[in-house]
């Protein structure tokens, strides 16, 4: 599936610096927001919605929402929900190229959102078809006209995905296209192994970890020290700090501390994806990393005020 679309509503000035290609996961989110303690063995009242999600897909949608005129997404879905996901992506201003898996279902994530704890969320993840995205699904022609390539860290949690990442980074470097990577999941990083991840991450130009991911990857408890340490391995590190804003680090030092935008959290699902999408769209408009991080914080504040990980669709 590959659709030409118009861009969705804009968060900033148009980003005319070329296309953004995102490669990553497309999943179905089941968001359950509850306001009392979970009652084991019986019922807990909750507001439940099914919405499109996936870290890769969310980033692409937020980048389009934030002004990037040409956002493309490569992902893998099952036959069960392929048409729905395609429609939702197109409605958000993204050009999807979805590989339809004839065997595995679309990935599904159950998002448990605790309304009492700043809308903090816990994920139960069945990655389904998204973990089967592989090198044989890729075509180098998909980099034509691309100014930036962004990779979802969920690609690294399967052997086919890791092989694809190596291929993508090599292809991008051959074309002079900078590559960004979001580690995606502190929980899954522990299973992959820190050194294994860092060996792959050292090939990219921009790393966008969360606070927990940065600390896990370095073994350093202080987020600023962790971001600085990671920037000895990756040229630019932008560490997302949630309500504490963001840190920008280069060459072993934090060079900017970007404040958060105040928000009343309703659902924190996808807030980091919103930051990343707006950050990349702003970089493509010609802004520097500090200004891009400030726009990322704006997008994150908008995201937590909504249920689900996507911006409102165009229209």
mmCIF file with all atom_site columns, C-alpha atoms in Angstrom, residues 80-282:
data_model
loop_
_atom_site.group_PDB
_atom_site.id
_atom_site.type_symbol
_atom_site.label_atom_id
_atom_site.label_alt_id
_atom_site.label_comp_id
_atom_site.label_asym_id
_atom_site.label_entity_id
_atom_site.label_seq_id
_atom_site.pdbx_PDB_ins_code
_atom_site.Cartn_x
_atom_site.Cartn_y
_atom_site.Cartn_z
_atom_site.occupancy
_atom_site.B_iso_or_equiv
_atom_site.pdbx_formal_charge
_atom_site.auth_seq_id
_atom_site.auth_comp_id
_atom_site.auth_asym_id
_atom_site.auth_atom_id
_atom_site.pdbx_PDB_model_num
ATOM 1   C CA . UNK A 1 80  ? -6.870 -8.146  9.914  1.00 0.00 ? 80  UNK A CA 1
ATOM 2   C CA . UNK A 1 81  ? -6.370 -4.381  10.216 1.00 0.00 ? 81  UNK A CA 1
ATOM 3   C CA . UNK A 1 82  ? -4.289 -3.298  7.204  1.00 0.00 ? 82  UNK A CA 1
ATOM 4   C CA . UNK A 1 83  ? -7.030 -1.263  5.519  1.00 0.00 ? 83  UNK A CA 1
ATOM 5   C CA . UNK A 1 84  ? -7.978 0.531   8.742  1.00 0.00 ? 84  UNK A CA 1
ATOM 6   C CA . UNK A 1 85  ? -4.384 1.483   9.522  1.00 0.00 ? 85  UNK A CA 1
ATOM 7   C CA . UNK A 1 86  ? -3.821 2.699   5.988  1.00 0.00 ? 86  UNK A CA 1
ATOM 8   C CA . UNK A 1 87  ? -6.897 4.949   6.171  1.00 0.00 ? 87  UNK A CA 1
ATOM 9   C CA . UNK A 1 88  ? -5.865 6.358   9.541  1.00 0.00 ? 88  UNK A CA 1
ATOM 10  C CA . UNK A 1 89  ? -2.331 7.131   8.373  1.00 0.00 ? 89  UNK A CA 1
ATOM 11  C CA . UNK A 1 90  ? -3.529 8.805   5.191  1.00 0.00 ? 90  UNK A CA 1
ATOM 12  C CA . UNK A 1 91  ? -5.996 10.880  7.218  1.00 0.00 ? 91  UNK A CA 1
ATOM 13  C CA . UNK A 1 92  ? -3.063 12.070  9.346  1.00 0.00 ? 92  UNK A CA 1
ATOM 14  C CA . UNK A 1 93  ? -1.058 13.237  6.344  1.00 0.00 ? 93  UNK A CA 1
ATOM 15  C CA . UNK A 1 94  ? 1.300  10.272  6.039  1.00 0.00 ? 94  UNK A CA 1
ATOM 16  C CA . UNK A 1 95  ? 2.197  8.304   2.925  1.00 0.00 ? 95  UNK A CA 1
ATOM 17  C CA . UNK A 1 96  ? 2.161  4.686   4.134  1.00 0.00 ? 96  UNK A CA 1
ATOM 18  C CA . UNK A 1 97  ? 3.921  1.765   2.520  1.00 0.00 ? 97  UNK A CA 1
ATOM 19  C CA . UNK A 1 98  ? 2.529  -1.096  4.558  1.00 0.00 ? 98  UNK A CA 1
ATOM 20  C CA . UNK A 1 99  ? 3.744  -4.636  4.017  1.00 0.00 ? 99  UNK A CA 1
ATOM 21  C CA . UNK A 1 100 ? 0.771  -6.918  4.629  1.00 0.00 ? 100 UNK A CA 1
ATOM 22  C CA . UNK A 1 101 ? 1.714  -10.107 6.472  1.00 0.00 ? 101 UNK A CA 1
ATOM 23  C CA . UNK A 1 102 ? -0.409 -13.091 5.393  1.00 0.00 ? 102 UNK A CA 1
ATOM 24  C CA . UNK A 1 103 ? 0.333  -15.043 8.572  1.00 0.00 ? 103 UNK A CA 1
ATOM 25  C CA . UNK A 1 104 ? 0.859  -12.806 11.599 1.00 0.00 ? 104 UNK A CA 1
ATOM 26  C CA . UNK A 1 105 ? -1.826 -10.425 12.918 1.00 0.00 ? 105 UNK A CA 1
ATOM 27  C CA . UNK A 1 106 ? -1.298 -6.722  13.385 1.00 0.00 ? 106 UNK A CA 1
ATOM 28  C CA . UNK A 1 107 ? 0.524  -5.943  16.611 1.00 0.00 ? 107 UNK A CA 1
ATOM 29  C CA . UNK A 1 108 ? -1.649 -5.036  19.588 1.00 0.00 ? 108 UNK A CA 1
ATOM 30  C CA . UNK A 1 109 ? -0.757 -3.082  22.720 1.00 0.00 ? 109 UNK A CA 1
ATOM 31  C CA . UNK A 1 110 ? -2.954 -2.867  25.800 1.00 0.00 ? 110 UNK A CA 1
ATOM 32  C CA . UNK A 1 111 ? -2.247 0.508   27.429 1.00 0.00 ? 111 UNK A CA 1
ATOM 33  C CA . UNK A 1 112 ? -3.222 0.665   31.090 1.00 0.00 ? 112 UNK A CA 1
ATOM 34  C CA . UNK A 1 113 ? -3.489 4.353   32.025 1.00 0.00 ? 113 UNK A CA 1
ATOM 35  C CA . UNK A 1 114 ? -3.708 5.217   35.716 1.00 0.00 ? 114 UNK A CA 1
ATOM 36  C CA . UNK A 1 115 ? -5.662 8.474   35.999 1.00 0.00 ? 115 UNK A CA 1
ATOM 37  C CA . UNK A 1 116 ? -4.471 8.854   39.614 1.00 0.00 ? 116 UNK A CA 1
ATOM 38  C CA . UNK A 1 117 ? -0.744 8.858   38.773 1.00 0.00 ? 117 UNK A CA 1
ATOM 39  C CA . UNK A 1 118 ? -0.281 11.693  36.251 1.00 0.00 ? 118 UNK A CA 1
ATOM 40  C CA . UNK A 1 119 ? -1.851 9.425   33.610 1.00 0.00 ? 119 UNK A CA 1
ATOM 41  C CA . UNK A 1 120 ? 1.176  7.126   33.729 1.00 0.00 ? 120 UNK A CA 1
ATOM 42  C CA . UNK A 1 121 ? 0.798  4.127   31.432 1.00 0.00 ? 121 UNK A CA 1
ATOM 43  C CA . UNK A 1 122 ? 1.848  0.502   31.464 1.00 0.00 ? 122 UNK A CA 1
ATOM 44  C CA . UNK A 1 123 ? 1.992  -1.518  28.254 1.00 0.00 ? 123 UNK A CA 1
ATOM 45  C CA . UNK A 1 124 ? 1.157  -5.132  27.531 1.00 0.00 ? 124 UNK A CA 1
ATOM 46  C CA . UNK A 1 125 ? 2.629  -5.699  24.081 1.00 0.00 ? 125 UNK A CA 1
ATOM 47  C CA . UNK A 1 126 ? 2.009  -8.305  21.391 1.00 0.00 ? 126 UNK A CA 1
ATOM 48  C CA . UNK A 1 127 ? 4.164  -6.994  18.545 1.00 0.00 ? 127 UNK A CA 1
ATOM 49  C CA . UNK A 1 128 ? 2.641  -9.372  15.973 1.00 0.00 ? 128 UNK A CA 1
ATOM 50  C CA . UNK A 1 129 ? 3.474  -8.595  12.352 1.00 0.00 ? 129 UNK A CA 1
ATOM 51  C CA . UNK A 1 130 ? 5.571  -5.521  13.214 1.00 0.00 ? 130 UNK A CA 1
ATOM 52  C CA . UNK A 1 131 ? 8.440  -7.734  14.436 1.00 0.00 ? 131 UNK A CA 1
ATOM 53  C CA . UNK A 1 132 ? 8.486  -9.506  11.067 1.00 0.00 ? 132 UNK A CA 1
ATOM 54  C CA . UNK A 1 133 ? 9.485  -6.427  9.060  1.00 0.00 ? 133 UNK A CA 1
ATOM 55  C CA . UNK A 1 134 ? 12.676 -7.602  7.359  1.00 0.00 ? 134 UNK A CA 1
ATOM 56  C CA . UNK A 1 135 ? 15.417 -6.690  4.901  1.00 0.00 ? 135 UNK A CA 1
ATOM 57  C CA . UNK A 1 136 ? 13.579 -8.381  2.048  1.00 0.00 ? 136 UNK A CA 1
ATOM 58  C CA . UNK A 1 137 ? 10.727 -5.907  2.522  1.00 0.00 ? 137 UNK A CA 1
ATOM 59  C CA . UNK A 1 138 ? 13.042 -2.989  1.761  1.00 0.00 ? 138 UNK A CA 1
ATOM 60  C CA . UNK A 1 139 ? 13.808 -1.194  -1.510 1.00 0.00 ? 139 UNK A CA 1
ATOM 61  C CA . UNK A 1 140 ? 16.600 1.376   -1.785 1.00 0.00 ? 140 UNK A CA 1
ATOM 62  C CA . UNK A 1 141 ? 14.339 3.410   -4.078 1.00 0.00 ? 141 UNK A CA 1
ATOM 63  C CA . UNK A 1 142 ? 12.328 4.309   -0.964 1.00 0.00 ? 142 UNK A CA 1
ATOM 64  C CA . UNK A 1 143 ? 15.146 6.693   -0.001 1.00 0.00 ? 143 UNK A CA 1
ATOM 65  C CA . UNK A 1 144 ? 14.606 8.774   -3.143 1.00 0.00 ? 144 UNK A CA 1
ATOM 66  C CA . UNK A 1 145 ? 13.916 12.367  -2.077 1.00 0.00 ? 145 UNK A CA 1
ATOM 67  C CA . UNK A 1 146 ? 14.396 11.553  1.622  1.00 0.00 ? 146 UNK A CA 1
ATOM 68  C CA . UNK A 1 147 ? 16.225 14.132  3.748  1.00 0.00 ? 147 UNK A CA 1
ATOM 69  C CA . UNK A 1 148 ? 16.041 12.224  7.044  1.00 0.00 ? 148 UNK A CA 1
ATOM 70  C CA . UNK A 1 149 ? 15.518 8.597   8.046  1.00 0.00 ? 149 UNK A CA 1
ATOM 71  C CA . UNK A 1 150 ? 14.048 7.783   11.450 1.00 0.00 ? 150 UNK A CA 1
ATOM 72  C CA . UNK A 1 151 ? 14.068 4.283   12.951 1.00 0.00 ? 151 UNK A CA 1
ATOM 73  C CA . UNK A 1 152 ? 11.843 3.017   15.736 1.00 0.00 ? 152 UNK A CA 1
ATOM 74  C CA . UNK A 1 153 ? 13.796 1.068   18.325 1.00 0.00 ? 153 UNK A CA 1
ATOM 75  C CA . UNK A 1 154 ? 11.191 -1.684  18.232 1.00 0.00 ? 154 UNK A CA 1
ATOM 76  C CA . UNK A 1 155 ? 12.914 -2.850  15.041 1.00 0.00 ? 155 UNK A CA 1
ATOM 77  C CA . UNK A 1 156 ? 15.852 -3.955  17.169 1.00 0.00 ? 156 UNK A CA 1
ATOM 78  C CA . UNK A 1 157 ? 13.870 -6.450  19.203 1.00 0.00 ? 157 UNK A CA 1
ATOM 79  C CA . UNK A 1 158 ? 13.796 -9.140  16.515 1.00 0.00 ? 158 UNK A CA 1
ATOM 80  C CA . UNK A 1 159 ? 16.521 -10.714 14.395 1.00 0.00 ? 159 UNK A CA 1
ATOM 81  C CA . UNK A 1 160 ? 14.881 -9.708  11.075 1.00 0.00 ? 160 UNK A CA 1
ATOM 82  C CA . UNK A 1 161 ? 14.484 -6.169  12.386 1.00 0.00 ? 161 UNK A CA 1
ATOM 83  C CA . UNK A 1 162 ? 18.143 -5.895  13.401 1.00 0.00 ? 162 UNK A CA 1
ATOM 84  C CA . UNK A 1 163 ? 19.225 -7.071  9.968  1.00 0.00 ? 163 UNK A CA 1
ATOM 85  C CA . UNK A 1 164 ? 16.916 -4.474  8.437  1.00 0.00 ? 164 UNK A CA 1
ATOM 86  C CA . UNK A 1 165 ? 18.369 -1.698  10.621 1.00 0.00 ? 165 UNK A CA 1
ATOM 87  C CA . UNK A 1 166 ? 21.899 -2.546  9.488  1.00 0.00 ? 166 UNK A CA 1
ATOM 88  C CA . UNK A 1 167 ? 20.769 -2.446  5.871  1.00 0.00 ? 167 UNK A CA 1
ATOM 89  C CA . UNK A 1 168 ? 18.893 0.835   6.337  1.00 0.00 ? 168 UNK A CA 1
ATOM 90  C CA . UNK A 1 169 ? 21.800 2.591   8.022  1.00 0.00 ? 169 UNK A CA 1
ATOM 91  C CA . UNK A 1 170 ? 24.206 1.462   5.293  1.00 0.00 ? 170 UNK A CA 1
ATOM 92  C CA . UNK A 1 171 ? 21.801 2.570   2.567  1.00 0.00 ? 171 UNK A CA 1
ATOM 93  C CA . UNK A 1 172 ? 21.213 5.944   4.213  1.00 0.00 ? 172 UNK A CA 1
ATOM 94  C CA . UNK A 1 173 ? 24.930 6.579   4.675  1.00 0.00 ? 173 UNK A CA 1
ATOM 95  C CA . UNK A 1 174 ? 25.547 5.770   1.015  1.00 0.00 ? 174 UNK A CA 1
ATOM 96  C CA . UNK A 1 175 ? 22.975 8.438   0.117  1.00 0.00 ? 175 UNK A CA 1
ATOM 97  C CA . UNK A 1 176 ? 24.176 10.997  2.670  1.00 0.00 ? 176 UNK A CA 1
ATOM 98  C CA . UNK A 1 177 ? 20.909 10.791  4.626  1.00 0.00 ? 177 UNK A CA 1
ATOM 99  C CA . UNK A 1 178 ? 21.198 11.340  8.411  1.00 0.00 ? 178 UNK A CA 1
ATOM 100 C CA . UNK A 1 179 ? 19.625 8.684   10.624 1.00 0.00 ? 179 UNK A CA 1
ATOM 101 C CA . UNK A 1 180 ? 17.842 9.081   13.955 1.00 0.00 ? 180 UNK A CA 1
ATOM 102 C CA . UNK A 1 181 ? 16.872 6.313   16.376 1.00 0.00 ? 181 UNK A CA 1
ATOM 103 C CA . UNK A 1 182 ? 14.475 6.140   19.322 1.00 0.00 ? 182 UNK A CA 1
ATOM 104 C CA . UNK A 1 183 ? 15.338 3.278   21.722 1.00 0.00 ? 183 UNK A CA 1
ATOM 105 C CA . UNK A 1 184 ? 11.563 2.807   22.253 1.00 0.00 ? 184 UNK A CA 1
ATOM 106 C CA . UNK A 1 185 ? 11.357 0.597   25.348 1.00 0.00 ? 185 UNK A CA 1
ATOM 107 C CA . UNK A 1 186 ? 13.448 0.351   28.497 1.00 0.00 ? 186 UNK A CA 1
ATOM 108 C CA . UNK A 1 187 ? 11.740 -2.960  29.216 1.00 0.00 ? 187 UNK A CA 1
ATOM 109 C CA . UNK A 1 188 ? 12.717 -4.544  25.908 1.00 0.00 ? 188 UNK A CA 1
ATOM 110 C CA . UNK A 1 189 ? 16.211 -2.978  25.980 1.00 0.00 ? 189 UNK A CA 1
ATOM 111 C CA . UNK A 1 190 ? 16.996 -5.059  29.040 1.00 0.00 ? 190 UNK A CA 1
ATOM 112 C CA . UNK A 1 191 ? 16.258 -8.208  27.071 1.00 0.00 ? 191 UNK A CA 1
ATOM 113 C CA . UNK A 1 192 ? 18.253 -7.097  24.035 1.00 0.00 ? 192 UNK A CA 1
ATOM 114 C CA . UNK A 1 193 ? 21.292 -6.111  26.087 1.00 0.00 ? 193 UNK A CA 1
ATOM 115 C CA . UNK A 1 194 ? 22.831 -2.667  26.489 1.00 0.00 ? 194 UNK A CA 1
ATOM 116 C CA . UNK A 1 195 ? 26.084 -3.368  24.637 1.00 0.00 ? 195 UNK A CA 1
ATOM 117 C CA . UNK A 1 196 ? 24.232 -4.946  21.754 1.00 0.00 ? 196 UNK A CA 1
ATOM 118 C CA . UNK A 1 197 ? 22.023 -1.887  21.434 1.00 0.00 ? 197 UNK A CA 1
ATOM 119 C CA . UNK A 1 198 ? 24.901 0.560   21.703 1.00 0.00 ? 198 UNK A CA 1
ATOM 120 C CA . UNK A 1 199 ? 26.831 -1.244  18.967 1.00 0.00 ? 199 UNK A CA 1
ATOM 121 C CA . UNK A 1 200 ? 23.875 -0.588  16.647 1.00 0.00 ? 200 UNK A CA 1
ATOM 122 C CA . UNK A 1 201 ? 23.230 2.942   17.935 1.00 0.00 ? 201 UNK A CA 1
ATOM 123 C CA . UNK A 1 202 ? 26.795 4.082   17.272 1.00 0.00 ? 202 UNK A CA 1
ATOM 124 C CA . UNK A 1 203 ? 25.992 3.957   13.562 1.00 0.00 ? 203 UNK A CA 1
ATOM 125 C CA . UNK A 1 204 ? 23.308 6.669   13.789 1.00 0.00 ? 204 UNK A CA 1
ATOM 126 C CA . UNK A 1 205 ? 23.495 10.470  13.899 1.00 0.00 ? 205 UNK A CA 1
ATOM 127 C CA . UNK A 1 206 ? 20.776 11.292  16.452 1.00 0.00 ? 206 UNK A CA 1
ATOM 128 C CA . UNK A 1 207 ? 19.623 9.282   19.474 1.00 0.00 ? 207 UNK A CA 1
ATOM 129 C CA . UNK A 1 208 ? 16.331 10.180  21.198 1.00 0.00 ? 208 UNK A CA 1
ATOM 130 C CA . UNK A 1 209 ? 16.072 8.198   24.444 1.00 0.00 ? 209 UNK A CA 1
ATOM 131 C CA . UNK A 1 210 ? 13.692 8.709   27.317 1.00 0.00 ? 210 UNK A CA 1
ATOM 132 C CA . UNK A 1 211 ? 15.102 9.442   30.773 1.00 0.00 ? 211 UNK A CA 1
ATOM 133 C CA . UNK A 1 212 ? 14.800 5.773   31.800 1.00 0.00 ? 212 UNK A CA 1
ATOM 134 C CA . UNK A 1 213 ? 16.362 4.553   28.555 1.00 0.00 ? 213 UNK A CA 1
ATOM 135 C CA . UNK A 1 214 ? 19.310 6.947   28.823 1.00 0.00 ? 214 UNK A CA 1
ATOM 136 C CA . UNK A 1 215 ? 20.022 5.848   32.388 1.00 0.00 ? 215 UNK A CA 1
ATOM 137 C CA . UNK A 1 216 ? 19.677 2.169   31.511 1.00 0.00 ? 216 UNK A CA 1
ATOM 138 C CA . UNK A 1 217 ? 22.013 2.480   28.516 1.00 0.00 ? 217 UNK A CA 1
ATOM 139 C CA . UNK A 1 218 ? 24.763 4.123   30.568 1.00 0.00 ? 218 UNK A CA 1
ATOM 140 C CA . UNK A 1 219 ? 24.267 2.740   34.055 1.00 0.00 ? 219 UNK A CA 1
ATOM 141 C CA . UNK A 1 220 ? 24.327 6.365   35.240 1.00 0.00 ? 220 UNK A CA 1
ATOM 142 C CA . UNK A 1 221 ? 21.484 7.445   37.584 1.00 0.00 ? 221 UNK A CA 1
ATOM 143 C CA . UNK A 1 222 ? 21.520 11.153  36.722 1.00 0.00 ? 222 UNK A CA 1
ATOM 144 C CA . UNK A 1 223 ? 19.709 11.835  33.404 1.00 0.00 ? 223 UNK A CA 1
ATOM 145 C CA . UNK A 1 224 ? 21.979 14.743  32.428 1.00 0.00 ? 224 UNK A CA 1
ATOM 146 C CA . UNK A 1 225 ? 25.116 12.700  33.045 1.00 0.00 ? 225 UNK A CA 1
ATOM 147 C CA . UNK A 1 226 ? 23.560 9.822   31.105 1.00 0.00 ? 226 UNK A CA 1
ATOM 148 C CA . UNK A 1 227 ? 22.755 12.033  28.119 1.00 0.00 ? 227 UNK A CA 1
ATOM 149 C CA . UNK A 1 228 ? 26.268 13.454  28.160 1.00 0.00 ? 228 UNK A CA 1
ATOM 150 C CA . UNK A 1 229 ? 27.786 9.978   28.283 1.00 0.00 ? 229 UNK A CA 1
ATOM 151 C CA . UNK A 1 230 ? 25.679 8.775   25.352 1.00 0.00 ? 230 UNK A CA 1
ATOM 152 C CA . UNK A 1 231 ? 26.805 11.793  23.311 1.00 0.00 ? 231 UNK A CA 1
ATOM 153 C CA . UNK A 1 232 ? 30.337 10.403  23.410 1.00 0.00 ? 232 UNK A CA 1
ATOM 154 C CA . UNK A 1 233 ? 29.023 7.576   21.236 1.00 0.00 ? 233 UNK A CA 1
ATOM 155 C CA . UNK A 1 234 ? 26.391 9.337   19.110 1.00 0.00 ? 234 UNK A CA 1
ATOM 156 C CA . UNK A 1 235 ? 26.937 12.852  17.642 1.00 0.00 ? 235 UNK A CA 1
ATOM 157 C CA . UNK A 1 236 ? 23.647 14.271  18.945 1.00 0.00 ? 236 UNK A CA 1
ATOM 158 C CA . UNK A 1 237 ? 21.607 12.991  21.889 1.00 0.00 ? 237 UNK A CA 1
ATOM 159 C CA . UNK A 1 238 ? 18.232 14.482  22.784 1.00 0.00 ? 238 UNK A CA 1
ATOM 160 C CA . UNK A 1 239 ? 16.947 12.947  26.003 1.00 0.00 ? 239 UNK A CA 1
ATOM 161 C CA . UNK A 1 240 ? 13.219 13.255  26.651 1.00 0.00 ? 240 UNK A CA 1
ATOM 162 C CA . UNK A 1 241 ? 12.453 14.041  30.290 1.00 0.00 ? 241 UNK A CA 1
ATOM 163 C CA . UNK A 1 242 ? 8.661  14.219  30.352 1.00 0.00 ? 242 UNK A CA 1
ATOM 164 C CA . UNK A 1 243 ? 7.529  16.912  32.775 1.00 0.00 ? 243 UNK A CA 1
ATOM 165 C CA . UNK A 1 244 ? 11.164 18.005  33.130 1.00 0.00 ? 244 UNK A CA 1
ATOM 166 C CA . UNK A 1 245 ? 11.531 18.915  29.456 1.00 0.00 ? 245 UNK A CA 1
ATOM 167 C CA . UNK A 1 246 ? 14.477 17.707  27.392 1.00 0.00 ? 246 UNK A CA 1
ATOM 168 C CA . UNK A 1 247 ? 18.274 17.645  27.379 1.00 0.00 ? 247 UNK A CA 1
ATOM 169 C CA . UNK A 1 248 ? 20.411 18.244  24.292 1.00 0.00 ? 248 UNK A CA 1
ATOM 170 C CA . UNK A 1 249 ? 23.919 16.765  24.450 1.00 0.00 ? 249 UNK A CA 1
ATOM 171 C CA . UNK A 1 250 ? 26.913 16.766  22.104 1.00 0.00 ? 250 UNK A CA 1
ATOM 172 C CA . UNK A 1 251 ? 30.526 15.643  22.435 1.00 0.00 ? 251 UNK A CA 1
ATOM 173 C CA . UNK A 1 252 ? 30.182 14.450  26.021 1.00 0.00 ? 252 UNK A CA 1
ATOM 174 C CA . UNK A 1 253 ? 28.371 17.474  27.472 1.00 0.00 ? 253 UNK A CA 1
ATOM 175 C CA . UNK A 1 254 ? 24.814 18.745  27.881 1.00 0.00 ? 254 UNK A CA 1
ATOM 176 C CA . UNK A 1 255 ? 24.594 21.916  25.804 1.00 0.00 ? 255 UNK A CA 1
ATOM 177 C CA . UNK A 1 256 ? 20.939 22.803  26.389 1.00 0.00 ? 256 UNK A CA 1
ATOM 178 C CA . UNK A 1 257 ? 18.196 22.162  28.933 1.00 0.00 ? 257 UNK A CA 1
ATOM 179 C CA . UNK A 1 258 ? 14.816 22.727  27.323 1.00 0.00 ? 258 UNK A CA 1
ATOM 180 C CA . UNK A 1 259 ? 11.881 23.322  29.691 1.00 0.00 ? 259 UNK A CA 1
ATOM 181 C CA . UNK A 1 260 ? 8.647  21.387  29.392 1.00 0.00 ? 260 UNK A CA 1
ATOM 182 C CA . UNK A 1 261 ? 5.393  23.022  28.380 1.00 0.00 ? 261 UNK A CA 1
ATOM 183 C CA . UNK A 1 262 ? 2.840  22.796  31.232 1.00 0.00 ? 262 UNK A CA 1
ATOM 184 C CA . UNK A 1 263 ? -0.009 20.375  30.591 1.00 0.00 ? 263 UNK A CA 1
ATOM 185 C CA . UNK A 1 264 ? -2.691 18.479  32.477 1.00 0.00 ? 264 UNK A CA 1
ATOM 186 C CA . UNK A 1 265 ? -2.037 14.816  31.588 1.00 0.00 ? 265 UNK A CA 1
ATOM 187 C CA . UNK A 1 266 ? -4.949 12.704  30.424 1.00 0.00 ? 266 UNK A CA 1
ATOM 188 C CA . UNK A 1 267 ? -3.008 9.888   28.726 1.00 0.00 ? 267 UNK A CA 1
ATOM 189 C CA . UNK A 1 268 ? 0.797  9.843   28.416 1.00 0.00 ? 268 UNK A CA 1
ATOM 190 C CA . UNK A 1 269 ? 0.748  7.172   25.696 1.00 0.00 ? 269 UNK A CA 1
ATOM 191 C CA . UNK A 1 270 ? 2.782  8.402   22.735 1.00 0.00 ? 270 UNK A CA 1
ATOM 192 C CA . UNK A 1 271 ? 4.066  11.611  24.359 1.00 0.00 ? 271 UNK A CA 1
ATOM 193 C CA . UNK A 1 272 ? 7.636  10.673  23.477 1.00 0.00 ? 272 UNK A CA 1
ATOM 194 C CA . UNK A 1 273 ? 6.572  9.877   19.908 1.00 0.00 ? 273 UNK A CA 1
ATOM 195 C CA . UNK A 1 274 ? 4.949  13.310  19.648 1.00 0.00 ? 274 UNK A CA 1
ATOM 196 C CA . UNK A 1 275 ? 8.193  14.907  20.832 1.00 0.00 ? 275 UNK A CA 1
ATOM 197 C CA . UNK A 1 276 ? 10.199 12.978  18.251 1.00 0.00 ? 276 UNK A CA 1
ATOM 198 C CA . UNK A 1 277 ? 7.834  13.752  15.378 1.00 0.00 ? 277 UNK A CA 1
ATOM 199 C CA . UNK A 1 278 ? 7.803  17.489  16.087 1.00 0.00 ? 278 UNK A CA 1
ATOM 200 C CA . UNK A 1 279 ? 11.562 17.504  16.711 1.00 0.00 ? 279 UNK A CA 1
ATOM 201 C CA . UNK A 1 280 ? 12.294 15.903  13.326 1.00 0.00 ? 280 UNK A CA 1
ATOM 202 C CA . UNK A 1 281 ? 9.804  18.103  11.463 1.00 0.00 ? 281 UNK A CA 1
ATOM 203 C CA . UNK A 1 282 ? 11.415 21.188  12.979 1.00 0.00 ? 282 UNK A CA 1
#
